Short mmCIF file of C-alpha atoms and ligand atoms in Angstrom, two decimals:
data_model
loop_
_atom_site.label_atom_id
_atom_site.label_comp_id
_atom_site.label_asym_id
_atom_site.label_seq_id
_atom_site.Cartn_x
_atom_site.Cartn_y
_atom_site.Cartn_z
CA MET A 1 53.79 114.19 150.46
CA VAL A 2 50.59 114.89 152.25
CA ALA A 3 49.50 113.74 155.52
CA VAL A 4 45.92 114.04 156.60
CA ALA A 5 44.41 114.86 160.16
CA ILE A 6 40.59 114.61 160.50
CA LEU A 7 39.29 116.27 163.70
CA ALA A 8 36.60 114.11 165.07
CA ALA A 9 36.98 114.31 168.93
CA GLY A 10 34.29 116.70 169.70
CA ARG A 11 31.00 115.66 171.42
CA GLY A 12 28.87 117.93 169.19
CA THR A 13 27.02 119.34 172.21
CA ARG A 14 24.42 121.09 170.00
CA MET A 15 23.38 117.73 168.44
CA LYS A 16 22.01 116.68 171.80
CA SER A 17 22.90 113.07 171.10
CA SER A 18 24.66 110.11 172.71
CA LEU A 19 26.20 109.31 169.38
CA PRO A 20 29.25 111.24 168.50
CA LYS A 21 28.50 114.02 166.00
CA VAL A 22 30.64 112.67 163.26
CA LEU A 23 28.83 109.28 163.32
CA HIS A 24 25.48 110.84 162.50
CA SER A 25 24.50 109.78 159.09
CA VAL A 26 23.87 112.08 156.01
CA GLY A 27 22.14 110.06 153.30
CA GLY A 28 23.10 106.68 154.56
CA LYS A 29 26.76 107.36 155.37
CA SER A 30 28.31 108.86 158.47
CA MET A 31 29.79 112.45 158.27
CA VAL A 32 33.31 111.16 158.91
CA GLU A 33 33.10 108.43 156.20
CA ARG A 34 31.92 111.13 153.80
CA VAL A 35 35.05 113.17 154.93
CA LEU A 36 37.12 110.14 154.19
CA ASP A 37 35.51 109.72 150.70
CA GLY A 38 36.73 113.34 149.95
CA LEU A 39 40.29 111.92 150.07
CA ALA A 40 39.69 109.60 147.15
CA ASP A 41 42.19 111.38 144.87
CA LEU A 42 44.87 112.26 147.37
CA ASN A 43 46.61 109.07 148.44
CA PRO A 44 47.99 110.42 151.78
CA SER A 45 51.00 109.10 153.44
CA HIS A 46 49.15 109.13 156.90
CA THR A 47 45.43 109.34 157.66
CA LEU A 48 45.11 110.41 161.32
CA ILE A 49 41.76 110.63 162.95
CA VAL A 50 41.70 112.49 166.31
CA VAL A 51 39.10 110.91 168.49
CA GLY A 52 37.82 111.59 171.97
CA PHE A 53 34.18 111.67 172.83
CA GLY A 54 32.62 108.26 171.90
CA GLN A 55 35.97 107.13 170.53
CA ASP A 56 35.04 103.38 170.85
CA GLN A 57 32.06 104.01 168.63
CA VAL A 58 34.10 105.94 166.07
CA LYS A 59 36.66 103.33 165.94
CA ALA A 60 34.12 100.57 165.55
CA ALA A 61 32.24 102.48 162.72
CA LEU A 62 35.45 102.92 160.90
CA ALA A 63 37.00 99.38 161.55
CA HIS A 64 36.51 98.36 157.98
CA TRP A 65 38.44 101.47 156.63
CA PRO A 66 41.99 100.55 155.66
CA GLY A 67 45.23 102.55 156.77
CA LEU A 68 43.58 104.77 159.59
CA THR A 69 45.44 105.74 162.64
CA PHE A 70 43.33 106.85 165.67
CA ILE A 71 44.73 109.32 167.96
CA GLU A 72 43.25 110.11 171.35
CA GLN A 73 42.51 113.59 172.43
CA ARG A 74 41.69 112.88 176.01
CA GLU A 75 40.12 116.26 176.75
CA GLN A 76 38.65 118.43 174.06
CA LEU A 77 40.36 121.64 174.52
CA GLY A 78 39.83 122.89 171.03
CA THR A 79 40.79 122.45 167.41
CA GLY A 80 44.42 123.67 167.92
CA HIS A 81 44.77 121.15 170.89
CA ALA A 82 43.37 118.36 168.66
CA VAL A 83 46.05 119.00 165.91
CA GLN A 84 48.73 119.22 168.71
CA GLN A 85 47.93 115.54 169.42
CA VAL A 86 49.25 114.38 165.91
CA ILE A 87 52.78 115.80 166.66
CA PRO A 88 54.23 112.74 167.97
CA HIS A 89 52.93 110.73 164.95
CA LEU A 90 54.50 113.06 162.43
CA GLU A 91 57.97 113.27 163.84
CA GLY A 92 60.45 113.89 161.14
CA PHE A 93 57.66 114.18 158.62
CA ASP A 94 58.77 116.48 155.63
CA GLY A 95 55.51 117.40 153.71
CA ASP A 96 52.17 119.07 154.08
CA LEU A 97 49.53 118.37 156.53
CA LEU A 98 45.91 118.64 155.42
CA VAL A 99 43.41 119.20 158.24
CA LEU A 100 39.78 118.56 157.87
CA ASN A 101 36.95 118.94 160.42
CA GLY A 102 35.00 115.74 160.75
CA ASP A 103 31.65 117.66 160.62
CA VAL A 104 32.02 119.04 157.04
CA PRO A 105 30.81 116.15 154.99
CA LEU A 106 30.02 117.44 151.58
CA LEU A 107 33.58 118.28 150.33
CA ARG A 108 34.42 117.04 146.82
CA PRO A 109 37.74 115.20 146.18
CA GLU A 110 38.51 117.77 143.45
CA THR A 111 38.12 120.57 145.93
CA ILE A 112 40.56 119.07 148.39
CA GLN A 113 42.99 118.29 145.52
CA ASN A 114 42.75 121.82 144.22
CA LEU A 115 43.52 123.21 147.64
CA VAL A 116 46.65 120.96 148.04
CA THR A 117 47.76 121.91 144.55
CA THR A 118 47.33 125.71 145.12
CA HIS A 119 49.16 125.31 148.43
CA GLN A 120 52.13 123.57 146.73
CA GLU A 121 52.38 125.67 143.61
CA ASN A 122 52.51 128.95 145.73
CA GLY A 123 54.96 127.59 148.34
CA ASN A 124 52.61 128.58 151.15
CA ALA A 125 52.98 128.04 154.79
CA ALA A 126 49.23 127.75 155.05
CA THR A 127 46.29 127.60 152.70
CA LEU A 128 42.70 127.29 153.71
CA LEU A 129 39.35 127.08 152.17
CA THR A 130 37.06 130.06 152.58
CA ALA A 131 33.69 131.25 151.15
CA GLN A 132 31.52 134.39 151.19
CA PHE A 133 28.36 133.83 153.07
CA THR A 134 25.33 135.97 152.98
CA ASP A 135 24.66 134.56 156.53
CA PRO A 136 28.05 133.80 158.08
CA THR A 137 26.76 133.47 161.59
CA GLY A 138 28.63 130.97 163.69
CA TYR A 139 31.65 130.52 161.41
CA GLY A 140 35.09 131.95 162.01
CA ARG A 141 35.66 135.17 159.95
CA VAL A 142 38.75 135.30 157.67
CA PHE A 143 40.53 138.66 157.23
CA CYS A 144 42.78 139.02 154.12
CA THR A 145 44.77 141.52 152.20
CA ASP A 146 43.54 142.09 148.64
CA GLN A 147 46.06 139.41 147.59
CA ASN A 148 44.05 136.85 149.61
CA LEU A 149 46.80 136.67 152.20
CA ILE A 150 45.38 135.91 155.52
CA THR A 151 46.03 138.41 158.34
CA GLU A 152 43.80 136.90 161.05
CA ILE A 153 40.95 134.51 161.68
CA VAL A 154 38.43 135.56 164.42
CA GLU A 155 35.70 133.17 165.67
CA HIS A 156 32.23 134.48 165.52
CA ARG A 157 31.79 134.73 169.23
CA ASP A 158 35.05 136.64 169.63
CA CYS A 159 34.15 139.05 166.76
CA SER A 160 33.34 142.75 167.38
CA PRO A 161 30.16 144.01 165.72
CA ALA A 162 32.18 145.48 162.91
CA GLN A 163 34.23 142.15 162.24
CA ARG A 164 30.92 140.23 162.25
CA GLN A 165 30.05 142.14 158.94
CA ASN A 166 32.90 140.27 157.13
CA PRO A 167 31.08 137.65 155.06
CA ARG A 168 34.36 135.67 154.33
CA ILE A 169 34.21 132.46 156.50
CA ASN A 170 36.71 129.78 157.45
CA ALA A 171 35.59 126.39 156.09
CA GLY A 172 37.66 124.36 158.57
CA VAL A 173 39.80 122.80 155.72
CA TYR A 174 43.46 123.54 155.75
CA CYS A 175 46.75 122.73 154.22
CA PHE A 176 49.85 123.45 156.29
CA ASN A 177 53.47 123.03 155.60
CA TRP A 178 54.29 120.75 158.51
CA ALA A 179 57.76 122.16 159.38
CA GLN A 180 56.48 125.64 159.47
CA LEU A 181 53.24 124.66 161.44
CA MET A 182 55.53 123.06 163.98
CA THR A 183 57.11 126.53 164.76
CA VAL A 184 53.82 127.86 166.05
CA LEU A 185 51.41 124.87 166.88
CA PRO A 186 53.05 124.03 170.21
CA HIS A 187 52.73 127.63 171.39
CA LEU A 188 49.09 128.27 171.04
CA SER A 189 47.25 129.95 173.97
CA ALA A 190 43.59 129.82 175.02
CA ASP A 191 43.08 133.45 175.30
CA ASN A 192 39.48 133.62 173.79
CA ASP A 193 35.80 133.44 174.80
CA GLN A 194 35.78 129.59 174.99
CA ARG A 195 39.10 129.15 176.62
CA GLU A 196 40.00 126.76 173.90
CA TYR A 197 43.16 126.26 171.92
CA TYR A 198 42.06 127.40 168.44
CA LEU A 199 43.78 126.01 165.41
CA THR A 200 42.83 129.21 163.50
CA ASP A 201 45.25 131.12 165.78
CA VAL A 202 48.27 129.69 163.94
CA VAL A 203 47.66 131.55 160.55
CA LYS A 204 48.65 134.91 161.94
CA ASP A 205 52.12 133.72 162.50
CA LEU A 206 52.52 131.79 159.25
CA ASN A 207 53.70 133.35 156.04
CA PRO A 208 52.36 133.29 153.51
CA ALA A 209 48.92 132.13 154.61
CA MET A 210 46.53 132.08 151.71
CA ALA A 211 42.60 132.01 151.42
CA VAL A 212 41.05 130.12 148.57
CA ASP A 213 37.38 130.55 147.98
CA VAL A 214 35.52 127.46 147.32
CA ALA A 215 33.55 127.33 143.98
CA ASP A 216 30.45 125.73 145.52
CA CYS A 217 29.59 127.10 148.99
CA GLN A 218 27.46 124.06 149.79
CA GLU A 219 30.57 121.87 149.92
CA ILE A 220 31.94 123.41 153.15
CA PHE A 221 28.67 123.43 155.10
CA GLY A 222 29.51 122.47 158.64
CA ILE A 223 27.15 120.42 160.84
CA ASN A 224 26.54 121.40 164.47
CA SER A 225 22.87 120.78 164.92
CA ARG A 226 20.13 118.42 163.74
CA LYS A 227 18.66 121.23 161.69
CA GLN A 228 22.02 121.62 159.93
CA LEU A 229 22.07 117.86 159.37
CA ALA A 230 18.74 117.88 157.65
CA GLU A 231 19.99 120.97 155.45
CA ALA A 232 23.09 119.01 154.54
CA TYR A 233 21.01 115.99 153.54
CA ALA A 234 18.91 118.23 151.38
CA MET A 235 22.03 119.69 149.71
CA LEU A 236 23.31 116.16 149.11
CA GLN A 237 20.10 115.05 147.64
CA ASP A 238 20.09 117.92 145.19
CA ARG A 239 23.61 117.02 144.19
CA ILE A 240 22.79 113.27 143.70
CA LYS A 241 19.54 113.91 141.73
CA ASP A 242 21.33 116.48 139.47
CA HIS A 243 23.93 113.79 138.79
CA TRP A 244 21.47 111.18 137.83
CA MET A 245 19.22 113.32 135.78
CA ALA A 246 22.44 114.43 133.85
CA ALA A 247 23.17 110.80 133.43
CA GLY A 248 19.74 110.10 131.77
CA VAL A 249 17.50 109.20 134.64
CA THR A 250 13.97 110.71 134.79
CA LEU A 251 12.88 111.89 138.16
CA ILE A 252 9.07 112.71 137.75
CA ASP A 253 8.99 114.66 141.05
CA PRO A 254 12.54 115.01 142.45
CA ASP A 255 11.30 116.75 145.71
CA SER A 256 9.45 113.70 146.80
CA THR A 257 12.28 111.24 145.86
CA THR A 258 15.28 110.46 147.92
CA ILE A 259 18.38 108.55 146.59
CA ASP A 260 21.37 107.46 148.64
CA THR A 261 24.97 108.17 147.20
CA THR A 262 25.50 104.42 147.07
CA VAL A 263 22.74 103.82 144.42
CA TYR A 264 23.53 103.26 140.86
CA LEU A 265 20.97 103.86 138.05
CA GLU A 266 21.38 103.11 134.38
CA PRO A 267 19.98 105.65 131.71
CA ASP A 268 16.32 105.60 130.93
CA VAL A 269 15.33 104.54 134.49
CA VAL A 270 12.22 106.46 135.56
CA ILE A 271 11.59 107.27 139.10
CA GLU A 272 8.01 108.08 140.03
CA PRO A 273 7.00 110.39 142.99
CA GLN A 274 7.28 109.27 146.54
CA THR A 275 9.98 106.76 145.87
CA HIS A 276 13.15 106.10 148.00
CA LEU A 277 16.33 104.38 146.78
CA ARG A 278 18.67 103.33 149.61
CA GLY A 279 21.89 101.41 150.23
CA LYS A 280 23.65 99.40 147.59
CA THR A 281 20.76 99.44 145.07
CA VAL A 282 21.40 99.09 141.37
CA VAL A 283 18.69 99.59 138.76
CA GLY A 284 18.87 98.53 135.07
CA THR A 285 17.81 100.54 132.03
CA GLY A 286 14.24 101.13 131.18
CA SER A 287 12.97 100.22 134.78
CA ARG A 288 10.09 102.35 136.21
CA LEU A 289 10.09 102.52 140.02
CA GLY A 290 7.26 103.82 142.02
CA PRO A 291 5.15 105.71 142.77
CA GLY A 292 5.20 105.10 146.59
CA SER A 293 8.10 102.63 146.75
CA LEU A 294 11.15 101.86 148.93
CA ILE A 295 14.00 99.91 147.37
CA GLU A 296 17.04 99.17 149.47
CA ASN A 297 20.12 97.10 148.96
CA SER A 298 18.52 95.41 145.93
CA GLN A 299 19.54 94.57 142.28
CA ILE A 300 16.74 95.51 139.90
CA GLY A 301 17.13 94.31 136.30
CA ALA A 302 16.19 96.09 133.11
CA ASP A 303 12.58 97.02 132.13
CA VAL A 304 11.15 96.17 135.59
CA THR A 305 8.16 97.88 137.08
CA VAL A 306 7.69 98.42 140.83
CA ALA A 307 4.63 100.16 142.10
CA PHE A 308 3.67 100.90 145.69
CA SER A 309 5.93 98.23 146.94
CA VAL A 310 8.94 97.61 149.34
CA VAL A 311 11.92 95.68 148.05
CA SER A 312 14.82 95.12 150.47
CA ASP A 313 17.94 92.91 150.15
CA SER A 314 16.59 91.25 147.11
CA THR A 315 17.05 90.71 143.30
CA VAL A 316 14.44 91.24 140.69
CA GLY A 317 15.12 89.96 137.18
CA SER A 318 14.58 91.87 133.95
CA GLY A 319 11.12 92.41 132.70
CA ALA A 320 9.42 91.54 136.04
CA ARG A 321 6.47 93.44 137.37
CA VAL A 322 6.15 93.99 141.04
CA GLY A 323 3.17 95.40 142.85
CA PRO A 324 0.97 97.28 143.75
CA TYR A 325 1.57 96.47 147.36
CA ALA A 326 4.18 93.72 147.22
CA HIS A 327 6.97 93.06 149.76
CA LEU A 328 10.21 91.33 148.80
CA ARG A 329 12.72 91.01 151.48
CA GLY A 330 15.59 88.88 152.94
CA GLN A 331 17.31 87.71 149.79
CA ALA A 332 14.29 87.11 147.75
CA VAL A 333 15.42 86.45 144.14
CA VAL A 334 12.69 87.01 141.45
CA GLY A 335 13.56 85.63 137.97
CA ASP A 336 13.13 87.39 134.60
CA GLY A 337 9.59 88.27 133.53
CA CYS A 338 7.99 87.17 136.84
CA ARG A 339 4.80 88.93 138.00
CA ILE A 340 4.53 89.77 141.76
CA GLY A 341 1.11 91.11 142.45
CA ASN A 342 -0.98 92.75 145.11
CA PHE A 343 -0.55 91.81 148.67
CA VAL A 344 2.28 89.29 148.16
CA GLU A 345 5.17 88.90 150.60
CA ILE A 346 8.25 86.97 149.45
CA LYS A 347 11.08 86.15 151.90
CA LYS A 348 14.26 84.39 151.21
CA SER A 349 12.76 82.59 148.29
CA THR A 350 14.03 82.00 144.62
CA LEU A 351 11.62 82.21 141.72
CA GLY A 352 12.49 81.00 138.33
CA ALA A 353 11.83 83.02 135.13
CA GLY A 354 8.25 83.57 134.19
CA THR A 355 6.74 82.58 137.51
CA ASN A 356 3.63 84.33 138.71
CA VAL A 357 2.49 85.03 142.26
CA ALA A 358 -0.20 87.44 141.51
CA HIS A 359 -2.30 87.75 144.43
CA LEU A 360 -2.51 87.63 148.29
CA SER A 361 0.52 85.08 148.89
CA TYR A 362 3.30 84.49 151.34
CA LEU A 363 6.29 82.55 150.14
CA GLY A 364 9.10 82.03 152.57
CA ASP A 365 12.19 79.86 152.33
CA ALA A 366 10.83 78.49 148.93
CA THR A 367 12.50 77.57 145.68
CA LEU A 368 10.25 77.81 142.68
CA GLY A 369 11.09 76.65 139.07
CA THR A 370 10.16 78.47 135.94
CA LYS A 371 6.65 79.42 134.84
CA VAL A 372 5.01 78.31 138.12
CA ASN A 373 1.60 79.79 138.73
CA VAL A 374 1.09 80.37 142.40
CA GLY A 375 -2.75 80.79 142.80
CA ALA A 376 -4.32 83.52 144.76
CA GLY A 377 -3.83 83.11 148.55
CA THR A 378 -1.28 80.40 148.42
CA ILE A 379 0.65 80.44 151.57
CA THR A 380 3.94 78.46 152.53
CA ALA A 381 3.68 77.41 156.09
CA ASN A 382 7.34 77.68 156.56
CA TYR A 383 7.58 77.94 160.44
CA ASP A 384 6.47 75.32 162.93
CA GLY A 385 6.95 77.78 165.79
CA TYR A 386 10.45 76.48 166.26
CA LYS A 387 12.35 76.20 162.94
CA LYS A 388 11.86 77.48 159.38
CA HIS A 389 11.50 74.77 156.71
CA PRO A 390 11.83 74.82 152.94
CA THR A 391 9.32 74.34 150.13
CA VAL A 392 10.41 73.31 146.59
CA ILE A 393 8.12 73.66 143.67
CA GLY A 394 9.03 72.35 140.15
CA ASP A 395 8.60 74.10 136.78
CA ARG A 396 5.09 74.87 135.43
CA THR A 397 3.51 73.63 138.72
CA LYS A 398 0.14 75.28 139.53
CA THR A 399 -1.15 75.81 143.10
CA GLY A 400 -4.79 76.26 143.52
CA SER A 401 -6.27 79.34 145.21
CA ASN A 402 -5.89 79.24 148.96
CA SER A 403 -3.63 76.32 149.13
CA VAL A 404 -1.40 75.89 152.16
CA LEU A 405 2.06 74.30 151.54
CA VAL A 406 3.12 72.89 154.90
CA ALA A 407 6.96 72.84 154.75
CA PRO A 408 9.15 70.85 154.45
CA VAL A 409 7.44 69.87 151.24
CA THR A 410 8.63 69.23 147.63
CA LEU A 411 6.26 69.45 144.66
CA GLY A 412 7.58 68.12 141.27
CA SER A 413 7.02 69.82 137.85
CA ASP A 414 3.77 70.09 136.15
CA VAL A 415 2.01 69.24 139.46
CA THR A 416 -1.51 70.75 139.98
CA ILE A 417 -2.77 71.43 143.53
CA ALA A 418 -6.51 71.61 143.91
CA ALA A 419 -7.81 74.79 145.40
CA GLY A 420 -8.08 74.97 149.14
CA SER A 421 -5.64 72.01 149.68
CA VAL A 422 -3.46 71.59 152.73
CA VAL A 423 -0.48 69.98 151.18
CA ARG A 424 1.73 67.96 153.81
CA LYS A 425 3.26 65.37 151.58
CA ASP A 426 5.65 65.48 148.53
CA ALA A 427 4.06 65.25 145.20
CA PRO A 428 5.70 63.63 142.10
CA ASP A 429 5.87 65.26 138.59
CA ASN A 430 2.69 65.37 136.63
CA SER A 431 0.42 64.70 139.58
CA LEU A 432 -2.85 66.12 140.92
CA VAL A 433 -3.04 66.72 144.59
CA VAL A 434 -6.37 67.18 146.21
CA SER A 435 -6.32 67.47 149.93
CA ARG A 436 -9.44 68.90 151.33
CA ALA A 437 -12.82 67.97 152.87
CA PRO A 438 -15.13 66.58 150.10
CA GLN A 439 -18.09 68.85 149.37
CA LYS A 440 -21.39 67.77 150.66
CA ILE A 441 -24.69 69.26 149.23
CA TYR A 442 -27.82 69.35 151.46
CA ALA A 443 -30.68 69.72 148.88
CA ASP A 444 -33.64 71.87 149.73
CA TRP A 445 -31.99 73.15 152.81
CA GLN A 446 -33.42 76.09 155.00
CA PRO A 447 -32.01 77.87 157.89
CA LYS A 448 -33.10 76.34 161.25
CA HIS A 449 -35.59 79.17 162.09
CA GLN A 450 -37.48 78.68 158.90
CA ARG A 451 -37.97 74.92 159.12
CA GLU A 452 -39.77 72.36 161.27
CA GLU A 453 -37.74 69.26 160.63
CA GLN A 454 -33.88 68.83 160.07
CA PRO A 455 -33.29 67.38 156.64
CA LYS A 456 -30.98 64.40 156.42
CA ALA A 457 -27.56 64.66 155.17
CA PRO A 458 -26.88 62.78 151.85
CA GLU A 459 -24.98 59.53 152.25
C1 LIG B 1 35.50 125.69 163.52
C2 LIG B 1 36.53 126.82 163.17
C3 LIG B 1 35.72 127.97 162.58
C4 LIG B 1 35.20 127.54 161.17
C5 LIG B 1 34.31 126.33 161.49
C6 LIG B 1 33.95 125.63 160.14
C7 LIG B 1 38.19 126.72 165.08
C8 LIG B 1 38.59 127.36 166.35
N1 LIG B 1 37.09 127.26 164.52
O1 LIG B 1 34.54 126.17 164.30
O2 LIG B 1 36.68 129.04 162.28
O3 LIG B 1 34.45 128.51 160.58
O4 LIG B 1 35.05 125.25 162.18
O5 LIG B 1 33.01 124.58 160.25
O6 LIG B 1 38.71 125.82 164.61
N2 LIG B 1 37.30 119.01 167.41
C9 LIG B 1 38.14 118.15 168.03
N3 LIG B 1 38.62 118.39 169.29
C10 LIG B 1 38.34 119.63 169.98
C11 LIG B 1 37.45 120.52 169.31
C12 LIG B 1 36.91 120.13 168.03
O7 LIG B 1 38.48 117.06 167.50
O8 LIG B 1 38.92 119.71 170.98
C13 LIG B 1 36.61 118.63 166.11
C14 LIG B 1 35.13 118.40 166.15
O9 LIG B 1 34.84 117.12 166.43
C15 LIG B 1 34.66 118.91 164.80
C16 LIG B 1 35.82 119.85 164.39
O10 LIG B 1 36.90 119.70 165.20
O11 LIG B 1 34.65 117.83 163.89
C17 LIG B 1 35.32 121.36 164.48
O12 LIG B 1 34.95 121.70 165.87
P1 LIG B 1 33.77 122.68 166.11
O13 LIG B 1 33.58 122.69 167.61
O14 LIG B 1 32.52 122.14 165.46
O15 LIG B 1 34.31 124.05 165.61
P2 LIG B 1 33.45 125.25 165.09
O16 LIG B 1 32.95 125.99 166.29
O17 LIG B 1 32.39 124.70 164.17
CA1 LIG B 2 31.69 122.77 163.35
#
């Protein structure tokens, strides 16, 4: 049986932020949520989160996560003190306690699982993840026998110059036999440079305490500053991009592309340069996105092209062409094979299959049938300054260039709207709507400064 404690009470002074450190986001997800994701394979008996600084914010951010117990650490007196707070919650617990730092967000589930298995198979009192770093500055140094049995962990600031030469660092990921930890945890002292109770001090009194080097050093990268936050983001991006390329996605220029972990891409998707995929976005096979596009929380079908455009919270059907310079937002639903062209904005509107909105339009709160042709410059006037109103357009209807559809208004199917019309009344199927000033022609007309007499207007 394994219980988990995540240490998330610290302020993260070096972040210089009013947001608790563990809530800072790495690729669209907070650090602490990423740590929780790492528990995917574990099925722990308890998931205890030690909170302190900004605890209301942390609790609110994790409110949707099932099965968490929040434990308050009123004063942040160190990582050892943080784990002492879980003691009342694990009374009579007969298993292992996995301790994770809330600021180490890139750990993989299999690494955690491997640590727990090694711990249990060796019957260890403590097992912890370590790595050999070329630049171990800032981390606690782990001193071991040649059998990887730990003799001591010394924090960077407490190290002698000779001890600082040791490249083996503590990742802040521990598995403890709870009963054995209980023999030492209550007796920690704060006899160090920071006057803090260090969790790392327990290992010298636990036998055997074993160090396990992590295979991929990036996994245990800890975040204490904004610079490290950006570095972690870059590592995560590499990991995500490697994954999708291995799964059959082409990234023309990976360095200029960003992809959130929450995105799903089918094989044979092509991502052009300067393109960013965020949130819960799904892209179907054969689609080509970019260059220069932002797609967030959207479902993109198969064989879609999107160029120099922004698509958020929307759905684009298979075979549709979007852009250049289009903006779909707020639950726009674009049907299969639609064409959405230059300088078109579509908000909270549904377009049937094969409908075209090719140039310079705004559609808001509109429902369009199939094969509608929205002429260049057609605008739905959906807002009267007070409320939004709907526009409904039937199948195969054509709106002339520069027409204004003043909502609420309903046009039937096979309607033709003459160019430049201001449409304020509903139109039945198969009708022609002309709503504009009649054209007048002044024959033989000259500008005023060139003429003596004003010609008469025709009747
Ligand atoms: C810690 C380790 C260090 C290791 C490093 C790995 C100790 C003493 N040192 O150092 O050996 O190399 O992690 O990243 O453990 N926290 C609390 N309550 C507290 C103090 C901290 O909950 O009173 C939480 C923080 O929110 C953070 C985590 O514990 O999530 C680690 O604390 P931090 O101060 O960042 O420790 P490091 O100095 O990085
Ligand atoms: Ca840290």
